[in-house]
XYZ file of C-alpha atoms in Angstrom:
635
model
C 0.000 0.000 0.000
C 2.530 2.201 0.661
C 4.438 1.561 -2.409
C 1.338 1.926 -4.216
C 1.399 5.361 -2.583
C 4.171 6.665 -3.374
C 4.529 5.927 -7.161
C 1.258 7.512 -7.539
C 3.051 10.616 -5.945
C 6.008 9.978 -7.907
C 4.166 9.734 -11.245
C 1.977 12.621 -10.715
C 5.444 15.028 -10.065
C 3.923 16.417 -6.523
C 7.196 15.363 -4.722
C 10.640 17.180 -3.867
C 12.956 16.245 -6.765
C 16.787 17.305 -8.025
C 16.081 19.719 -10.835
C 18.442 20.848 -13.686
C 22.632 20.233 -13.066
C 21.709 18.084 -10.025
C 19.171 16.095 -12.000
C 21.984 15.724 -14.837
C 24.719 15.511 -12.383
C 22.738 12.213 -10.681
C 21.723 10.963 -14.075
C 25.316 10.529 -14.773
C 26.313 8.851 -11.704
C 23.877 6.483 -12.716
C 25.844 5.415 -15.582
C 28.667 2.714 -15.239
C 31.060 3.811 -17.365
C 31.532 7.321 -16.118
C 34.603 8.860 -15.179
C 35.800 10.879 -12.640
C 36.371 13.772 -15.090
C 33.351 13.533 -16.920
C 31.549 14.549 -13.495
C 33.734 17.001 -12.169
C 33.499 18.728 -16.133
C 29.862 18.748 -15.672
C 29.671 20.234 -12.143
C 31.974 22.965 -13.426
C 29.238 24.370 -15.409
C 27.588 25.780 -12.716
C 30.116 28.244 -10.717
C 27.770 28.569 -7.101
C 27.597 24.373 -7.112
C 31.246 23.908 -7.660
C 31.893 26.595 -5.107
C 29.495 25.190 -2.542
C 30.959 21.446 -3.351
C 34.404 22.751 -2.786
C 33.376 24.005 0.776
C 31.736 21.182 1.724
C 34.526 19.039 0.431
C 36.836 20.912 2.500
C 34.608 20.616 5.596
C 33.882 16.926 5.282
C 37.673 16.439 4.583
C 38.878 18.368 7.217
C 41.545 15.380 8.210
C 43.284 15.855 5.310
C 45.973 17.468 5.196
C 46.095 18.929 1.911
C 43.027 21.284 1.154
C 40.709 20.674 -1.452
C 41.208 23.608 -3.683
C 39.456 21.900 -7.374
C 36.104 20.028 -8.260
C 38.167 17.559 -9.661
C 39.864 17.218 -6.149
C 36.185 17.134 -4.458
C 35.049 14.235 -6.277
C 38.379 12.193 -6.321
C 38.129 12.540 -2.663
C 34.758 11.845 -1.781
C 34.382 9.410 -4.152
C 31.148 9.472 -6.494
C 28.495 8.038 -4.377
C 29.142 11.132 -1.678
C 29.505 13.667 -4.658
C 26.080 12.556 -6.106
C 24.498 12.326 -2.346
C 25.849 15.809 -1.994
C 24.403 17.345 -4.958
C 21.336 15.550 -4.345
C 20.683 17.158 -1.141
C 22.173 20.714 -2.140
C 19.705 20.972 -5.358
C 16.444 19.706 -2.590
C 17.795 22.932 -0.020
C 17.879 24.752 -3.057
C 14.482 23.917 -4.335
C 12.783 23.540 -0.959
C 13.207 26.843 0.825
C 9.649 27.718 0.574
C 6.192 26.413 -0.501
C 2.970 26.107 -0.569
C 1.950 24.759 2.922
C 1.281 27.550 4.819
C 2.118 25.601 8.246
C 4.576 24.454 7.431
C 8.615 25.928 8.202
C 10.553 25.581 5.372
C 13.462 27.328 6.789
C 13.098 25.592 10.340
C 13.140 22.264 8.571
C 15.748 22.713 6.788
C 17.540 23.996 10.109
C 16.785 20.966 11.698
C 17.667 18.529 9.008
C 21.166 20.544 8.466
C 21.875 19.969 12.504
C 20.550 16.151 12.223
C 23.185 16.107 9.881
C 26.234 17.545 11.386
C 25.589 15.770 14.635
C 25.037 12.148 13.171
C 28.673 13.006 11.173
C 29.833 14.128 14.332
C 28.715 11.374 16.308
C 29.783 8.607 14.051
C 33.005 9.978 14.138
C 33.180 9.827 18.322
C 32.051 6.049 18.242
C 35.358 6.030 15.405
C 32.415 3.754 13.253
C 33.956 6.121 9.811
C 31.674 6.495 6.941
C 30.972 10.647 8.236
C 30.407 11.732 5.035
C 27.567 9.389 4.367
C 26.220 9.948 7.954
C 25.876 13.951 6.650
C 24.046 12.867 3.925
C 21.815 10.554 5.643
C 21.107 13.216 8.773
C 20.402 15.600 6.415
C 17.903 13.286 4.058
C 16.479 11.904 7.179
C 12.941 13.277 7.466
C 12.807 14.583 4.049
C 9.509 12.469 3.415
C 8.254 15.704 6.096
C 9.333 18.044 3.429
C 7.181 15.373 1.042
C 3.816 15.539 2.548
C 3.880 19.243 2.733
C 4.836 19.385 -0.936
C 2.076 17.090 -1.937
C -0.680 17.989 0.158
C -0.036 21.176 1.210
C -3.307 22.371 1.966
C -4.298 18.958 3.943
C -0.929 19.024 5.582
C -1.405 22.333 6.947
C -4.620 20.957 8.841
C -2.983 18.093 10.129
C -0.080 19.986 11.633
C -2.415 22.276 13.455
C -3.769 18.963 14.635
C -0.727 17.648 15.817
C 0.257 20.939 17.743
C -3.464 20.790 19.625
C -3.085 19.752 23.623
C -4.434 16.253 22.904
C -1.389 14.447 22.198
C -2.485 10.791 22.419
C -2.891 10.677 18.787
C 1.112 10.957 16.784
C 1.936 12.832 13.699
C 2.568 9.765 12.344
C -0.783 8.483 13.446
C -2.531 11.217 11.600
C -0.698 10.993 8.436
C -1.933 7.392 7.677
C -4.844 8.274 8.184
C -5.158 10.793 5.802
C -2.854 10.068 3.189
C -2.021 6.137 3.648
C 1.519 6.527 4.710
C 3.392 8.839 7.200
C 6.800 11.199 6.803
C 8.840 7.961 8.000
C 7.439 5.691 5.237
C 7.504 8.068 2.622
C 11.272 8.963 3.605
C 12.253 5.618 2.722
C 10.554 5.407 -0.283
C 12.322 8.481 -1.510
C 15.882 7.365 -0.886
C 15.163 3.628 -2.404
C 14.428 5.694 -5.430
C 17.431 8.250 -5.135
C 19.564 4.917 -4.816
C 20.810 5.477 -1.239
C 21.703 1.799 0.261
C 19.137 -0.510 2.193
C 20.399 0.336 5.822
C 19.877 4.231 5.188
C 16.486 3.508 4.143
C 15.603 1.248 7.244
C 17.811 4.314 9.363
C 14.781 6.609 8.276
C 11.898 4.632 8.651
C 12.959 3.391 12.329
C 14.628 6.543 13.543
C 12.182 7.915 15.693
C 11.360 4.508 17.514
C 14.660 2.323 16.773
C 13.148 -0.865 18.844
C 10.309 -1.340 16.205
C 13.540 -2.330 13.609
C 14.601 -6.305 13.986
C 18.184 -5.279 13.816
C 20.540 -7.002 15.744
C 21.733 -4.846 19.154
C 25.787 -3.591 18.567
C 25.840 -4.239 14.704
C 26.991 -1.830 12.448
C 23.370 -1.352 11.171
C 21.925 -1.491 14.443
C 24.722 1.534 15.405
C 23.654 3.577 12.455
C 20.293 3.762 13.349
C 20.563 4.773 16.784
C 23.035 7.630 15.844
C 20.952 8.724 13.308
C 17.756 8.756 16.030
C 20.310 10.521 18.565
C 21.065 13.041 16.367
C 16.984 13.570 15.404
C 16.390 14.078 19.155
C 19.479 16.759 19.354
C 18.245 18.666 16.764
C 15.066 18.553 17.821
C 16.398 19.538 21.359
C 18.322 22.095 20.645
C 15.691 23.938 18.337
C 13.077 23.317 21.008
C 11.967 26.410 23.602
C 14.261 26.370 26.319
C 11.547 24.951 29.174
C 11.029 22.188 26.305
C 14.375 21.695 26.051
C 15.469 20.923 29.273
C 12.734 18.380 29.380
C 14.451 16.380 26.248
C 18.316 16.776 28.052
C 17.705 14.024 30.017
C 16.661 11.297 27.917
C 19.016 12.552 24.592
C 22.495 12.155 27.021
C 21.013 8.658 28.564
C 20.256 7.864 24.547
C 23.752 8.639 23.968
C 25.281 6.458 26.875
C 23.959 3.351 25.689
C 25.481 3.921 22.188
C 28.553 4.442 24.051
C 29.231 8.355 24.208
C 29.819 9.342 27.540
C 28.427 12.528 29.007
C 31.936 14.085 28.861
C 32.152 12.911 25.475
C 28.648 13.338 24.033
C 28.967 17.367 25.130
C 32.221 17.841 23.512
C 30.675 16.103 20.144
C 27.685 18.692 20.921
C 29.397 21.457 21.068
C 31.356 20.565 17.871
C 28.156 20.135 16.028
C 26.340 23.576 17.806
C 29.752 25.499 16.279
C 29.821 23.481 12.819
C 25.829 24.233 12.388
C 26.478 28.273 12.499
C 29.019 28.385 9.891
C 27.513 25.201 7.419
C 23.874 27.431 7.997
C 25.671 29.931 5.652
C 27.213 28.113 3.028
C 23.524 26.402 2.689
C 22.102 30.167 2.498
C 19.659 29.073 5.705
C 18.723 31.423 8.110
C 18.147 30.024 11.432
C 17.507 31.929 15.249
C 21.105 30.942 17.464
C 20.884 28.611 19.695
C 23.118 28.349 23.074
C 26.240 25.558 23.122
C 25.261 22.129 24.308
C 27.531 22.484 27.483
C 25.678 25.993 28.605
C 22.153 23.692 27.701
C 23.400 21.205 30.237
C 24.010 23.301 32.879
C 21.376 25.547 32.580
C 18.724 22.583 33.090
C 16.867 22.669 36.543
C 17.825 19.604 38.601
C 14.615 18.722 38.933
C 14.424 17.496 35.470
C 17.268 15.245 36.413
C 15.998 11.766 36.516
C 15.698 8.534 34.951
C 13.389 7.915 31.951
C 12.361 5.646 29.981
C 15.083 5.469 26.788
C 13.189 2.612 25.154
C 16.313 0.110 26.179
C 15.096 -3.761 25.892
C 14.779 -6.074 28.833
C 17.393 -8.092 30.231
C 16.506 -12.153 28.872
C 18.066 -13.997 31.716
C 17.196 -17.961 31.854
C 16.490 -17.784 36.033
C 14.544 -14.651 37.612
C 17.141 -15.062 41.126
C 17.549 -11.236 42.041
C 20.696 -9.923 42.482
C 22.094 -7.428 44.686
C 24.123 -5.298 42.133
C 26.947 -2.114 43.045
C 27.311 -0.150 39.680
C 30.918 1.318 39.914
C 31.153 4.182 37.552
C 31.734 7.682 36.596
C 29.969 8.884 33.824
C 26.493 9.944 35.037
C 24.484 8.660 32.545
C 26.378 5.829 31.831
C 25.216 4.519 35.137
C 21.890 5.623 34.832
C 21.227 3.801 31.821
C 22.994 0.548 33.178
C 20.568 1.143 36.496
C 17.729 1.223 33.838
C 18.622 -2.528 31.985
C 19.045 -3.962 35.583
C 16.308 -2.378 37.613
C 13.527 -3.228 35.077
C 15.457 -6.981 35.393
C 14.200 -7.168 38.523
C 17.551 -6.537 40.824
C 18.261 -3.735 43.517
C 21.141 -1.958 42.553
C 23.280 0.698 44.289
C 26.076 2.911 42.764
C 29.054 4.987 43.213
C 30.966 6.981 40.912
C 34.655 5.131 41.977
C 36.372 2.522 43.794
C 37.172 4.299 47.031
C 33.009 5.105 47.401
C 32.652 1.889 46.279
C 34.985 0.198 48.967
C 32.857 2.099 52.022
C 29.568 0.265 50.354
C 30.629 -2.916 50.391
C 29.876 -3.882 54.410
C 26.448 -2.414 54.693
C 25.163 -2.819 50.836
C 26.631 -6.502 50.750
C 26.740 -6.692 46.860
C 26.824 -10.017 44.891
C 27.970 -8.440 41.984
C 29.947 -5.828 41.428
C 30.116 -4.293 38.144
C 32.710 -1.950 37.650
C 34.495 0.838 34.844
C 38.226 0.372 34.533
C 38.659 4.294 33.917
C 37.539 6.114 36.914
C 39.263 8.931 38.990
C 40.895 8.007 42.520
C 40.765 4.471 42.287
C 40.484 2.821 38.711
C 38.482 -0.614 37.926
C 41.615 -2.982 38.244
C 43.094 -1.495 41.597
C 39.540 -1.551 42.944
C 39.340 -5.512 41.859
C 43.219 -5.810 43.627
C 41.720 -4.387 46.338
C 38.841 -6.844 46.788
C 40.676 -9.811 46.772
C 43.162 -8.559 49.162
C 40.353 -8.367 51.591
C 39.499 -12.017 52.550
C 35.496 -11.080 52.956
C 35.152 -9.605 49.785
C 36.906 -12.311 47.179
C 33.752 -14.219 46.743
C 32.407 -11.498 44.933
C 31.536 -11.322 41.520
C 33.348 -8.447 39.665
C 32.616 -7.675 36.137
C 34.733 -5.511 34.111
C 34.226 -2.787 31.550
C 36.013 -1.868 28.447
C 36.167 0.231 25.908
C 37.705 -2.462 23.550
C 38.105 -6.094 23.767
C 41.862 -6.040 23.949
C 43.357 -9.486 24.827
C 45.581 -8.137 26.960
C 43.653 -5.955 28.884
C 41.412 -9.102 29.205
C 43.947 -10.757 30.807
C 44.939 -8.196 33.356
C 41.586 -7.928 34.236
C 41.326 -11.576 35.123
C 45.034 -11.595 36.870
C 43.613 -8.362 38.750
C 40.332 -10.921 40.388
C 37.807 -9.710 37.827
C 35.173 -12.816 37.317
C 34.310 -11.553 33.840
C 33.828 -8.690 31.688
C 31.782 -6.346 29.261
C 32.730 -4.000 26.683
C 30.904 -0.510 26.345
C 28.567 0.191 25.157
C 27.000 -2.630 27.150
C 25.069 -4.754 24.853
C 21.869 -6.048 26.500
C 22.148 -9.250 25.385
C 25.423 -9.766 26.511
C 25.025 -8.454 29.941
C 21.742 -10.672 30.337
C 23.880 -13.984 29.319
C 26.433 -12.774 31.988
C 24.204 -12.084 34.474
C 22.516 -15.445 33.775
C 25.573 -17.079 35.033
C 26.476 -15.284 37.656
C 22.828 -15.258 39.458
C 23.404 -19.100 38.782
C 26.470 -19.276 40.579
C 25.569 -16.681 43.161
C 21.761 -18.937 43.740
C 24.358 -21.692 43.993
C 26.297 -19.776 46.974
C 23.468 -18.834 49.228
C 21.802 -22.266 48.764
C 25.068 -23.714 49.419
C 25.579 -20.890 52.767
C 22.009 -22.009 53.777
C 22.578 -25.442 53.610
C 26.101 -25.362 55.665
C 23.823 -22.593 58.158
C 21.716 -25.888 58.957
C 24.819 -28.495 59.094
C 26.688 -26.541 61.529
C 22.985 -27.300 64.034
C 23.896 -30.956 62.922
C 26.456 -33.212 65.129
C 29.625 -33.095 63.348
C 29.925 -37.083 62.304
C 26.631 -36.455 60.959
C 27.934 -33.897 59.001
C 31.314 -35.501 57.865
C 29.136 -38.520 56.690
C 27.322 -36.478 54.768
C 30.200 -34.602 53.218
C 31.579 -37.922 52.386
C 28.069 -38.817 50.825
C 28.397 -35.578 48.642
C 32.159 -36.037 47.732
C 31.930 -40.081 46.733
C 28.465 -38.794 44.378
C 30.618 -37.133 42.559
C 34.078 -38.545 42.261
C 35.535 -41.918 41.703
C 37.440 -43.308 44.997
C 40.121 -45.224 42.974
C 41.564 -42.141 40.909
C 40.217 -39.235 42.880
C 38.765 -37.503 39.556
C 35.356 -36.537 39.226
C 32.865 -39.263 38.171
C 30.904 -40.056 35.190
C 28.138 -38.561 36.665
C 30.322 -35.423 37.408
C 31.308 -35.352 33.622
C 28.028 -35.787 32.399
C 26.558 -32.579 33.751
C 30.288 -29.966 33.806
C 30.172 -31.275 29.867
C 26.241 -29.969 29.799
C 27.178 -27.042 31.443
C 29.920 -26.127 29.236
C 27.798 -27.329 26.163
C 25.140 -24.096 27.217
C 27.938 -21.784 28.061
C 29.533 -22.846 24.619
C 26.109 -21.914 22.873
C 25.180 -18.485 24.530
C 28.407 -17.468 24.201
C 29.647 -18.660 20.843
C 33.132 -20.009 22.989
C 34.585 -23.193 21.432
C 34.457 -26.479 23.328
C 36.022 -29.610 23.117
C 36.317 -33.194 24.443
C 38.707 -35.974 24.570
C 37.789 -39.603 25.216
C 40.878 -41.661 26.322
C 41.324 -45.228 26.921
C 44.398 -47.455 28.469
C 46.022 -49.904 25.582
C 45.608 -53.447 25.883
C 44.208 -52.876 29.902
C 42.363 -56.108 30.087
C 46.175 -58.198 29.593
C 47.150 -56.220 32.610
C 44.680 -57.505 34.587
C 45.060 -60.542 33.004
C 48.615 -60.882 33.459
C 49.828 -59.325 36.945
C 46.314 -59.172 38.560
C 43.690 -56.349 39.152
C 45.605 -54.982 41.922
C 48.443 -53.766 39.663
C 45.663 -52.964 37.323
C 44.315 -50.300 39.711
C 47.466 -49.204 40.306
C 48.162 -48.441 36.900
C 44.194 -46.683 36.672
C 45.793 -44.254 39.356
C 48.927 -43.481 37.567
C 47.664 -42.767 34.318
C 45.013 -39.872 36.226
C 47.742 -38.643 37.515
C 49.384 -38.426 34.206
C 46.436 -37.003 32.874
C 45.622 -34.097 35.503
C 48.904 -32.811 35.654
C 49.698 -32.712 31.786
C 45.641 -31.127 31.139
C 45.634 -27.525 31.059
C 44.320 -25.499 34.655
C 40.272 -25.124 32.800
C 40.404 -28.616 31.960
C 38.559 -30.957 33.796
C 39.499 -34.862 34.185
C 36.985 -37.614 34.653
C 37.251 -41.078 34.953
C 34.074 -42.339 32.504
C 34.677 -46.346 33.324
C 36.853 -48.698 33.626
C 39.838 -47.976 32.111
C 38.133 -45.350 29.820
C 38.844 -41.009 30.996
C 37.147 -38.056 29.453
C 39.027 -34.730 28.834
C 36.729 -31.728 28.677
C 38.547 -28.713 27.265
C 36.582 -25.170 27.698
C 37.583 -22.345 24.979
C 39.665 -25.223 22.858
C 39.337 -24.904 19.188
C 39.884 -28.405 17.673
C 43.281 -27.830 16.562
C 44.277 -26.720 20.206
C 42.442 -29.887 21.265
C 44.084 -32.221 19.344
C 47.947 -30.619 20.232
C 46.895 -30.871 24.222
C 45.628 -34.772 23.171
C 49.005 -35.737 21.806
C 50.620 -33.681 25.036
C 49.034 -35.751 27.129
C 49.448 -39.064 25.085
C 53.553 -38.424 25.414
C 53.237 -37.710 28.864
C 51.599 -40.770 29.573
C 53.731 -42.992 27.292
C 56.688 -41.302 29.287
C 55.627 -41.977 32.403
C 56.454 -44.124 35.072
C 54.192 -47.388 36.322
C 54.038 -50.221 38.358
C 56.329 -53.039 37.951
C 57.795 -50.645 34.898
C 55.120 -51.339 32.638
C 54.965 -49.031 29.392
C 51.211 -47.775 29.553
C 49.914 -46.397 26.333
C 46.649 -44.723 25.505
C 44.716 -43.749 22.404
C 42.485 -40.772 22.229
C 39.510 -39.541 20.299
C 38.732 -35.790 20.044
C 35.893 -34.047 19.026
C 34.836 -30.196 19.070
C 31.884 -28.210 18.884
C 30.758 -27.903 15.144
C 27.203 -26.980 13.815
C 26.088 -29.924 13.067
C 26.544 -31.770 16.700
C 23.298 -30.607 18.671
C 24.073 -31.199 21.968
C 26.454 -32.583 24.211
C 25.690 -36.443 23.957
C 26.184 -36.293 19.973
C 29.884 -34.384 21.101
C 30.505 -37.438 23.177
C 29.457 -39.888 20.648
C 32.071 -38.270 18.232
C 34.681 -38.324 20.293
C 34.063 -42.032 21.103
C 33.648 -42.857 17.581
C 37.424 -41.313 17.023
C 38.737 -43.221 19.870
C 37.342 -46.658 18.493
C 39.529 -44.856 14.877
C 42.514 -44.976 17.227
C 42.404 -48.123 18.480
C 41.402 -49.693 14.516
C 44.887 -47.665 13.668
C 47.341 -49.304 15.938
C 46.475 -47.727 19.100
C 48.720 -45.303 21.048
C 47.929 -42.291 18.801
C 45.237 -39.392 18.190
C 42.360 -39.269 15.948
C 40.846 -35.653 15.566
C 38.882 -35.755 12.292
């Protein structure tokens, strides 16, 4: 319907179009075998374009080093998709200053849409995503199917804005556009770029940019990125062109917006500013005349307190698998950083208290009694890893879960998180689905805990053989007395575990299935107790050649299973043949040589679940064995 719409529109002429040089301009573009110099000839025709192209060149370009003094120069820099974009957009300001819908603020639109523009380039540029040339054009292109409507209906548009402006504001501008026409400004705005041949995502960037969760994109993908920049830079245009009492209502919610995309306050009012000082000087080179409006920092600090408080910034709920509330510190600096993290994990059902660095945080911990701790590594005073150091020191605090947060996902900064006592950690901006699949663990582990401090509250009321029986109970249910490892039953349910970890989490995960060479003629041959003896050597062999994540089991009889957390199957099979050598090396009873052969197996599509990994690995093993025994098989 909508499509039906719009090329009725289209084929009756009533919408905003490139006219004359841009028109030709575009139409060349269009062609694939046109040339750089073919373009910049035909721009050059037309003195004011070139001269405006050259300036915005120049502004765009502004890393260079060398200015951009040609046409020629423009388009060899910006590369003929931006060149066409840019003339596209240049010949609609152009042709769109004024019109027939008398409600309708040509000027003040085009205000807007210039600002939506300058602050989605500059805001692409502080999350370092590039492509801030394309972001101009797509800020500034955003809501042109507003500019549309008016141009197409201008007299029924007129009534409809009046509408929209009355008290009653249960029913949107959006709301009262399909009714009257069929389609709204959003709809129509995408429709207008498929046809200008801007790319898919730009086209789902406008039709979602005023409510980004009704789009099925993916949180913290590109896409999904370029969508909420282009909705945070909507809402600061919108804010800053707003009356000042209006303003300060739409503060709040635009700097929260902007912490969950990752710009910090600090951050977000530098990148304002910026914009605010870009949009005075690009206002004249696009011949728009707009009223000033006050730096983003002096907005900020000229909004009443009272308007200081959490809202709703349309951030999803936390999917966790168990609904066990947590008791949650948020350690962190940046004011609306926290808030929006306070948002995700209040409406997920947990009580959560905050402080804005490690030292406040260290005087919360006796009477708040976190469980988790979730923590910034750049704060003043105290920073996230010496407040982790300084958790563990203290023996009362190490049980604590501490996640840490990142700007990047550096390897090494990984690792000095975990070397500092951090249990795990997030990178900003904190993606929803991430944090709920951490959480999910840790309120497993932490349900775990108290259950586990509950149950030892009620065994310390017990008589203490009672209690060492049933410690011994608990202990022999689990592991194997001959060996000491951890059962089959223990196996069975760590290799289930690490099967759902593996699948949330996209880790790799391996197994190894082992089994002693020619056992039975042991047993045969010096008796069962040597056998045994030999059963407990070759664990030992096996536990202290495995890596420290690896766990160990006996399975039966002479048969152990290996399971190898974060092993990709070429790791796998090189700690397999480690520990086949070690064995073979090793030292038995009555100076036997012990061999074993193993079968590995790792986590691949088509296995489903953890029984089918096993089954794998045991088909391998029986490959061994068929090949000679004492060797690997790993595919």
């Amino acid at each position: 319907m909508v499509n039906v719409k719009f090329e009725e529109l289209k084929a009756k002429d009533r919408l905003p179009s490139p006219k004359g040089m841009a028109l030709k301009i575009i139409q060349l573009t269009l062609k694939e075998d046109v040339t750089t110099q073919e373009i910049a000839h035909a721009i050059k025709t037309d003195p004011a374009l070139s001269g405006r192209l050259i300036k915005m060149a120049n502004v765009l370009m502004s890393y260079q080093t060398r200015p951009i003094v040609s046409i020629t120069d423009a388009v060899m820099s910006l590369g003929l998709s931006i060149v066409r974009n840019m003339v596209l957009s240049l010949s609609l300001v152009e042709g769109s200053r004024d019109g027939a819908c008398r409600k309708f603020d040509y000027q003040n639109f085009w205000s807007q849409s210039l600002l939506m523009a300058i602050a989605a380039k500059n805001f692409v540029e502080g999350r370092r995503m590039g492509a801030a040339e394309e972001m101009f054009i797509l800020g500034l292109l955003g809501q042109v199917g507003i500019l549309g409507l008016a141009t197409a209906y201008p007299q029924e548009y007129s009534l409809i804005l009046e509408k929209n402006r009355a008290v009653d504001t249960n029913i949107t501008l959006t709301d009262l556009e399909r009714t009257e026409f069929g389609l709204d400004h959003n709809q129509l705005s995408k429709e207008m770029l498929a046809d200008w041949g801007l790319p898919q995502i730009f086209q789902i960037a406008v039709l979602h940019h005023e409510n980004p969760a009704l789009s099925d994109l993916v949180e913290g993908n590109r896409n999904w990125h370029v969508l909420n920049i282009l909705h945070i830079a909507s809402y600061f245009s919108k804010a800053c062109l707003s009356h000042e009492q209006q303003r300060y209502k739409m503060v709040q919610k635009l700097i929260l917006s902007a912490a969950r995309l990752g710009l910090e306050t600090d951050v977000f009012t530098e990148l304002g500013d910026k914009t605010v000082q870009e949009w005075r000087e690009w206002s004249k080179l696009f011949g728009i005349h707009s009223t000033d409006i006050p730096l983003f920092k002096e907005i900020l600090q000229a909004a009443p307190p009272t308007e200081l408080e959490i809202v709703d910034i349309g951030t999803p709920e936390i999917g966790v698998e168990t609904c066990y509330a947590l008791r949650i510190l948020l350690v962190e600096d940046d004011y609306a950083t926290t808030l929006v993290l306070k948002i995700l994990l209040t409406k997920a059902g947990h009580t959560v208290a905050t402080a804005s660095d490690g030292v406040e945080a260290l005087t919360m911990l006796d009477k708040f009694m976190p469980q988790l701790i979730i923590t910034d590594w750049h704060m003043p005073k105290m920073n996230g890893i010496e407040f982790c150091k300084a958790l563990r020191y203290n023996e009362l605090w190490r049980n604590i879960h501490v996640f840490v947060m990142m700007t990047q996902e550096n390897s090494d900064r990984i690792e000095e998180a975990f070397d500092a006592g951090a249990s795990d950690y997030l990178t900003k901006p904190v993606n929803s689905k991430v944090l709920g699949a951490r959480l999910s663990v840790t309120q497993r582990m932490v349900q775990l805990q108290e259950e586990l401090k509950g149950e030892h509250q009620q065994l310390r009321t017990i008589a203490a053989q009672l209690a060492a029986s049933n410690q011994r109970l608990q202990q022999m249910a689990l592991t194997d007395v001959l060996t000491e490892l951890p059962n089959r039953r223990h196996a069975n349910d760590y290799l289930e575990q690490q099967w759902a970890m593996a699948e949330r989490s996209g880790r790799p995960l391996s197994c190894m299935m082992v089994d002693i060479d020619f056992f039975k003629k042991v047993n045969d041959t010096y008796g069962h107790k040597v056998g045994d003896d030999v059963l407990k050597q070759v664990a030992q062999n096996l536990r202290s050649s495995a890596r420290k994540q690896d766990m160990v089991c006996r399975f039966g009889g002479e048969e152990f299973l290996v399971i190898c957390p974060d092993a990709q199957a070429e790791q796998a099979y090189q700690y397999a043949e480690r520990l086949r050598q070690n064995v073979a090396a090793g030292s038995t009873h009555l100076d036997l040589i012990v061999t074993i052969s193993v079968g590995v197996a790792s986590k691949i599509p088509t296995l489903l679940n953890a029984e089918m990994l096993l089954q794998l690995a045991d088909k391998r093993l029986f490959m061994a064995k068929e090949m000679g025994r004492n060797c690997t098989v790993g595919s």
